[in-house]
Amino acid sequence: MLARLLALVADGRLHTPGELAAELGVSTELVEAMLAELQRHGDLAPAPSSCHAGCTSCPMNGACARAEGSAAGATPLRPAAPRPPRS
Amino acid sequence: MSPDPSARPVTVALAGQPNVGKSTVFNRLTGLNQHVGNWPGKTVEQKTGELVHNGTAIRLVDLPGTYGLTANSEEERIARDYVLRERPDVVVAIVNAAALERNLYLVAELLALPSPVVIGLNMMDVAASHGVRVEPEVLEAALKLPVVPLVAARNQGIDGLIDAALRVAADPAAFAPTRPEMRPAHRPILAAIAAHLEAVLPPPYPTSWAALKLLEGDTEIAALVRERAPEAWKEVHALLLQHEDAYLDIAGGRYEWIARMVRAAVARPRAGAVTVTDRIDRVATHPLWGLGLLLAVLAGVFWLTYTAAAPLVALLGRLIGGSLAGAARDTLSSGPPWFARFVADGLIGGAGMVLSFLPILVFFFALMGILEDVGYLARMAFVMDRFMHRIGLHGKSSLPLFLGFGCNIPAVLGTRIIEDRRARLLTLLLAPLVPCTARLAVVTFLAPAFFGELATWVMVGLVSLNMVVLVVVGVTLNRLAFRGAKTAFIMEMPLYHAPNFRTIGLFVWNNLTSFLKKASTVIVLVSALVWALAQWPGPGMQHSALAAVGRALAPVGAWLGLGDWRFIVALLTSFVAKENTIATLGVLFNAGEGGASLARQVAAALPPSAALAFLVIQVLFVPCVATVAVTKQEAGWRWALAGVLLLLTVSLGLGVVAFQLASRL
């Protein structure tokens, strides 16, 4: 199931946990748990901050902050850098 | 009842993820009979306690809160080493009934260890308040181990939990739970690794568990085997290298097990807010209807902004350009004439005219604030992403590009979320093609002046043109030079909710103060400079340095129908800040004509075909200097310059096309 989840999110598109849950036929909560596990394991990483301190005039800065997790407690994830092979 | 002094106390280990109420259970059971210290050789706190339950002495050990039992953290190492080395009679796993999907993962890992497990299903009240109905008896039947519902905060179910733990501890041989399973493909590998470890692994590690952990990439077990049995490690290592994907299989097996358990025992009646969100999202995030809705919402925002703001903009324009400038001339008439002209025509006619944008910005920011606050903005980004992906662009480009509607600077900075360099460069080049608020405000000011009743349609057409150009340029560059790797991006969708008008008010206020700051600094300076260059060396504006520059560019203006050099100069000054187009026109037209409103003067100066060409160039023209500077900071001079040249070519090219086509209509 985890491999299927990784394959689903690796298509280069923007995904939401709800949409991934529908694809996998499981609950959104389970997808969120799996995403958290993939993040702990290092397969996914929080996306870097995109909001700039000087961007207060941007009408989208609310959306930007939300995407960064400060507003909704959500952390956008992206694939982590490849890990070195096991030593 | 007093315990039998000769009997060994039953050791119960309390396990659980952080914040599941484990400490509450521990404190309820042990009261004051607890000892706090550190785990041997560690800085992590250790809590143990004693209690007597129905005549049985119990030693309770509070394990550190952990999400799993792989050696990812000190807490995870301590928890699993304790269970492996001390072999407690029973492990009580406290789980949050409201978040079983997350909490059962630790239970899945505990079931791979030698001690039997009992589950304390805590926070049943929280689950019920969230609309989550958990059936403990069904979960117990599915897991084939005791599951005891608890509300530890209210001391409910704790006696039953200890009863169940003691029953299991009394007959460990009867403990036969449903455990997660690996996919068949990796089972022979697990067996092969376990066989290599059989004779070499020191106690207390069970070989099958150690083999599982090695396949999961557990660094501590790997170091142990490497150190104790270098020969066996060579064989094991070779197998591990061939099966680096085994982790996904093992952890995936655990989640399949969790999904089965949750499906059996948990019902989530949909709360009202979720149902409303789902219902709206069926349209709002639909690949086709969602795109239609997005275009309709954007068109609605522009229409509402224009309809509501246009009369106020005209009124402010008359007040600033007429009454205020006149008052300034009268007040300063006793001073040097050039100073009165400078203030009235340069500062008020230029920077002051930009202040007439205020109603546009108030309505635009208020509408965008409402869209953001109700939760629609995230859906807009989602739908745009789908659309862009379909036309071959990088999906993750959509979020930064979307930010460009506010200001191109965060759009450029937002490309940091794209780790593929080629995709990032492509997005950097495309970001200035999204019309920012400043450009939209200029167009909202000029479109009614040029096209009257048709202004809304002209504006929607210009924004649509922006989008079409963005797509065409993006697809072309993507196919020619920027095809990159595909990467994922996952974001949460907020629930829809009623807007908070205080939040929206603050949002509008913050944006307006930022605009006023820019108007009072950069735009005032440029207005002053434009006014000075429009007077110098003279005599009159037609013999000024600015007129010379404008006339030097006349051949380019001729292709666009811009016979009046003042429009060329206005475009050039927009490089400093987009609002300068209006500030410059304000200075040049007031200085030249005076009296009549700026809107009427500019409309009279250009035929409709040239006016359309001017607006086309305005929405596609080179980004402002701040955006170029940020692009240089993010990608270097080469790409910043490439972006400027790209937009210069596209804007002039399409301006010529617009003029030529409109002239023939």
PDB file of C-alpha atoms in Angstrom, chain B residues 291-392:
ATOM      1  CA  LEU B 291     -11.631  25.005 -14.501  1.00  0.00           C
ATOM      2  CA  GLY B 292     -14.891  26.587 -15.686  1.00  0.00           C
ATOM      3  CA  LEU B 293     -15.671  27.686 -12.130  1.00  0.00           C
ATOM      4  CA  LEU B 294     -12.152  29.113 -11.725  1.00  0.00           C
ATOM      5  CA  LEU B 295     -12.512  31.192 -14.911  1.00  0.00           C
ATOM      6  CA  ALA B 296     -15.983  32.312 -13.832  1.00  0.00           C
ATOM      7  CA  VAL B 297     -14.696  33.297 -10.376  1.00  0.00           C
ATOM      8  CA  LEU B 298     -11.785  35.260 -11.859  1.00  0.00           C
ATOM      9  CA  ALA B 299     -14.096  36.975 -14.349  1.00  0.00           C
ATOM     10  CA  GLY B 300     -16.481  37.718 -11.477  1.00  0.00           C
ATOM     11  CA  VAL B 301     -13.663  39.208  -9.396  1.00  0.00           C
ATOM     12  CA  PHE B 302     -12.646  41.528 -12.243  1.00  0.00           C
ATOM     13  CA  TRP B 303     -16.233  42.449 -13.065  1.00  0.00           C
ATOM     14  CA  LEU B 304     -17.111  43.187  -9.446  1.00  0.00           C
ATOM     15  CA  THR B 305     -13.861  45.104  -8.940  1.00  0.00           C
ATOM     16  CA  TYR B 306     -14.471  47.191 -12.022  1.00  0.00           C
ATOM     17  CA  THR B 307     -18.180  47.748 -11.458  1.00  0.00           C
ATOM     18  CA  ALA B 308     -17.793  48.723  -7.828  1.00  0.00           C
ATOM     19  CA  ALA B 309     -14.519  50.618  -8.103  1.00  0.00           C
ATOM     20  CA  ALA B 310     -14.800  52.455 -11.431  1.00  0.00           C
ATOM     21  CA  PRO B 311     -17.093  55.305 -10.241  1.00  0.00           C
ATOM     22  CA  LEU B 312     -14.934  55.820  -7.159  1.00  0.00           C
ATOM     23  CA  VAL B 313     -11.740  55.798  -9.255  1.00  0.00           C
ATOM     24  CA  ALA B 314     -13.243  58.452 -11.539  1.00  0.00           C
ATOM     25  CA  LEU B 315     -14.304  60.520  -8.526  1.00  0.00           C
ATOM     26  CA  LEU B 316     -10.873  60.255  -6.897  1.00  0.00           C
ATOM     27  CA  GLY B 317      -9.211  61.056 -10.228  1.00  0.00           C
ATOM     28  CA  ARG B 318     -11.266  64.273 -10.488  1.00  0.00           C
ATOM     29  CA  LEU B 319     -10.595  65.182  -6.880  1.00  0.00           C
ATOM     30  CA  ILE B 320      -6.838  64.551  -7.058  1.00  0.00           C
ATOM     31  CA  GLY B 321      -6.160  65.745 -10.626  1.00  0.00           C
ATOM     32  CA  GLY B 322      -8.592  68.679 -10.412  1.00  0.00           C
ATOM     33  CA  SER B 323      -9.398  69.933  -6.926  1.00  0.00           C
ATOM     34  CA  LEU B 324      -6.238  68.873  -5.097  1.00  0.00           C
ATOM     35  CA  ALA B 325      -3.857  69.925  -7.881  1.00  0.00           C
ATOM     36  CA  GLY B 326      -5.751  73.232  -8.217  1.00  0.00           C
ATOM     37  CA  ALA B 327      -5.594  73.828  -4.482  1.00  0.00           C
ATOM     38  CA  ALA B 328      -1.847  73.125  -4.543  1.00  0.00           C
ATOM     39  CA  ARG B 329      -1.332  75.613  -7.380  1.00  0.00           C
ATOM     40  CA  ASP B 330      -3.313  78.266  -5.512  1.00  0.00           C
ATOM     41  CA  THR B 331      -1.543  77.627  -2.216  1.00  0.00           C
ATOM     42  CA  LEU B 332       1.901  77.713  -3.766  1.00  0.00           C
ATOM     43  CA  SER B 333       1.238  80.613  -6.145  1.00  0.00           C
ATOM     44  CA  SER B 334       3.258  82.982  -4.007  1.00  0.00           C
ATOM     45  CA  GLY B 335       6.370  80.810  -4.358  1.00  0.00           C
ATOM     46  CA  PRO B 336       8.505  79.987  -7.410  1.00  0.00           C
ATOM     47  CA  PRO B 337       6.226  79.008 -10.353  1.00  0.00           C
ATOM     48  CA  TRP B 338       8.311  75.899 -11.130  1.00  0.00           C
ATOM     49  CA  PHE B 339       7.715  74.606  -7.575  1.00  0.00           C
ATOM     50  CA  ALA B 340       3.940  74.974  -7.851  1.00  0.00           C
ATOM     51  CA  ARG B 341       4.047  73.125 -11.196  1.00  0.00           C
ATOM     52  CA  PHE B 342       6.311  70.453  -9.692  1.00  0.00           C
ATOM     53  CA  VAL B 343       3.915  69.787  -6.821  1.00  0.00           C
ATOM     54  CA  ALA B 344       0.677  70.086  -8.811  1.00  0.00           C
ATOM     55  CA  ASP B 345       1.729  68.406 -12.062  1.00  0.00           C
ATOM     56  CA  GLY B 346       4.641  66.254 -10.946  1.00  0.00           C
ATOM     57  CA  LEU B 347       3.776  64.932  -7.519  1.00  0.00           C
ATOM     58  CA  ILE B 348      -0.021  65.218  -7.432  1.00  0.00           C
ATOM     59  CA  GLY B 349      -0.476  64.583 -11.145  1.00  0.00           C
ATOM     60  CA  GLY B 350       1.825  61.558 -10.975  1.00  0.00           C
ATOM     61  CA  ALA B 351       1.998  59.836  -7.607  1.00  0.00           C
ATOM     62  CA  GLY B 352      -1.305  61.404  -6.553  1.00  0.00           C
ATOM     63  CA  MET B 353      -3.044  59.946  -9.591  1.00  0.00           C
ATOM     64  CA  VAL B 354      -1.814  56.486  -8.587  1.00  0.00           C
ATOM     65  CA  LEU B 355      -3.739  56.969  -5.323  1.00  0.00           C
ATOM     66  CA  SER B 356      -6.922  56.859  -7.353  1.00  0.00           C
ATOM     67  CA  PHE B 357      -6.176  53.112  -7.630  1.00  0.00           C
ATOM     68  CA  LEU B 358      -7.175  52.725  -3.997  1.00  0.00           C
ATOM     69  CA  PRO B 359     -10.810  51.678  -4.632  1.00  0.00           C
ATOM     70  CA  ILE B 360      -9.620  49.073  -7.162  1.00  0.00           C
ATOM     71  CA  LEU B 361      -7.202  47.628  -4.643  1.00  0.00           C
ATOM     72  CA  VAL B 362      -9.751  47.666  -1.818  1.00  0.00           C
ATOM     73  CA  PHE B 363     -12.277  45.667  -3.835  1.00  0.00           C
ATOM     74  CA  PHE B 364      -9.684  43.362  -5.402  1.00  0.00           C
ATOM     75  CA  PHE B 365      -7.990  42.512  -2.101  1.00  0.00           C
ATOM     76  CA  ALA B 366     -11.329  42.146  -0.324  1.00  0.00           C
ATOM     77  CA  LEU B 367     -12.564  39.691  -2.951  1.00  0.00           C
ATOM     78  CA  MET B 368      -9.289  37.737  -2.934  1.00  0.00           C
ATOM     79  CA  GLY B 369      -9.342  37.792   0.874  1.00  0.00           C
ATOM     80  CA  ILE B 370     -12.838  36.323   0.888  1.00  0.00           C
ATOM     81  CA  LEU B 371     -11.821  33.612  -1.593  1.00  0.00           C
ATOM     82  CA  GLU B 372      -8.815  32.760   0.572  1.00  0.00           C
ATOM     83  CA  ASP B 373     -10.718  32.835   3.828  1.00  0.00           C
ATOM     84  CA  VAL B 374     -13.582  30.608   2.663  1.00  0.00           C
ATOM     85  CA  GLY B 375     -11.020  28.056   1.457  1.00  0.00           C
ATOM     86  CA  TYR B 376     -11.435  28.435  -2.312  1.00  0.00           C
ATOM     87  CA  LEU B 377      -7.911  29.669  -3.097  1.00  0.00           C
ATOM     88  CA  ALA B 378      -6.366  26.244  -2.420  1.00  0.00           C
ATOM     89  CA  ARG B 379      -8.885  24.724  -4.870  1.00  0.00           C
ATOM     90  CA  MET B 380      -7.908  27.293  -7.503  1.00  0.00           C
ATOM     91  CA  ALA B 381      -4.287  26.195  -7.175  1.00  0.00           C
ATOM     92  CA  PHE B 382      -5.351  22.550  -7.360  1.00  0.00           C
ATOM     93  CA  VAL B 383      -7.431  23.029 -10.518  1.00  0.00           C
ATOM     94  CA  MET B 384      -4.689  25.095 -12.167  1.00  0.00           C
ATOM     95  CA  ASP B 385      -2.217  22.343 -11.379  1.00  0.00           C
ATOM     96  CA  ARG B 386      -4.423  19.746 -13.075  1.00  0.00           C
ATOM     97  CA  PHE B 387      -4.820  21.950 -16.108  1.00  0.00           C
ATOM     98  CA  MET B 388      -1.112  22.675 -16.375  1.00  0.00           C
ATOM     99  CA  HIS B 389      -0.238  19.029 -15.994  1.00  0.00           C
ATOM    100  CA  ARG B 390      -2.591  18.153 -18.840  1.00  0.00           C
ATOM    101  CA  ILE B 391      -0.856  20.556 -21.196  1.00  0.00           C
ATOM    102  CA  GLY B 392       2.550  19.158 -20.307  1.00  0.00           C
TER     103      GLY B 392
END
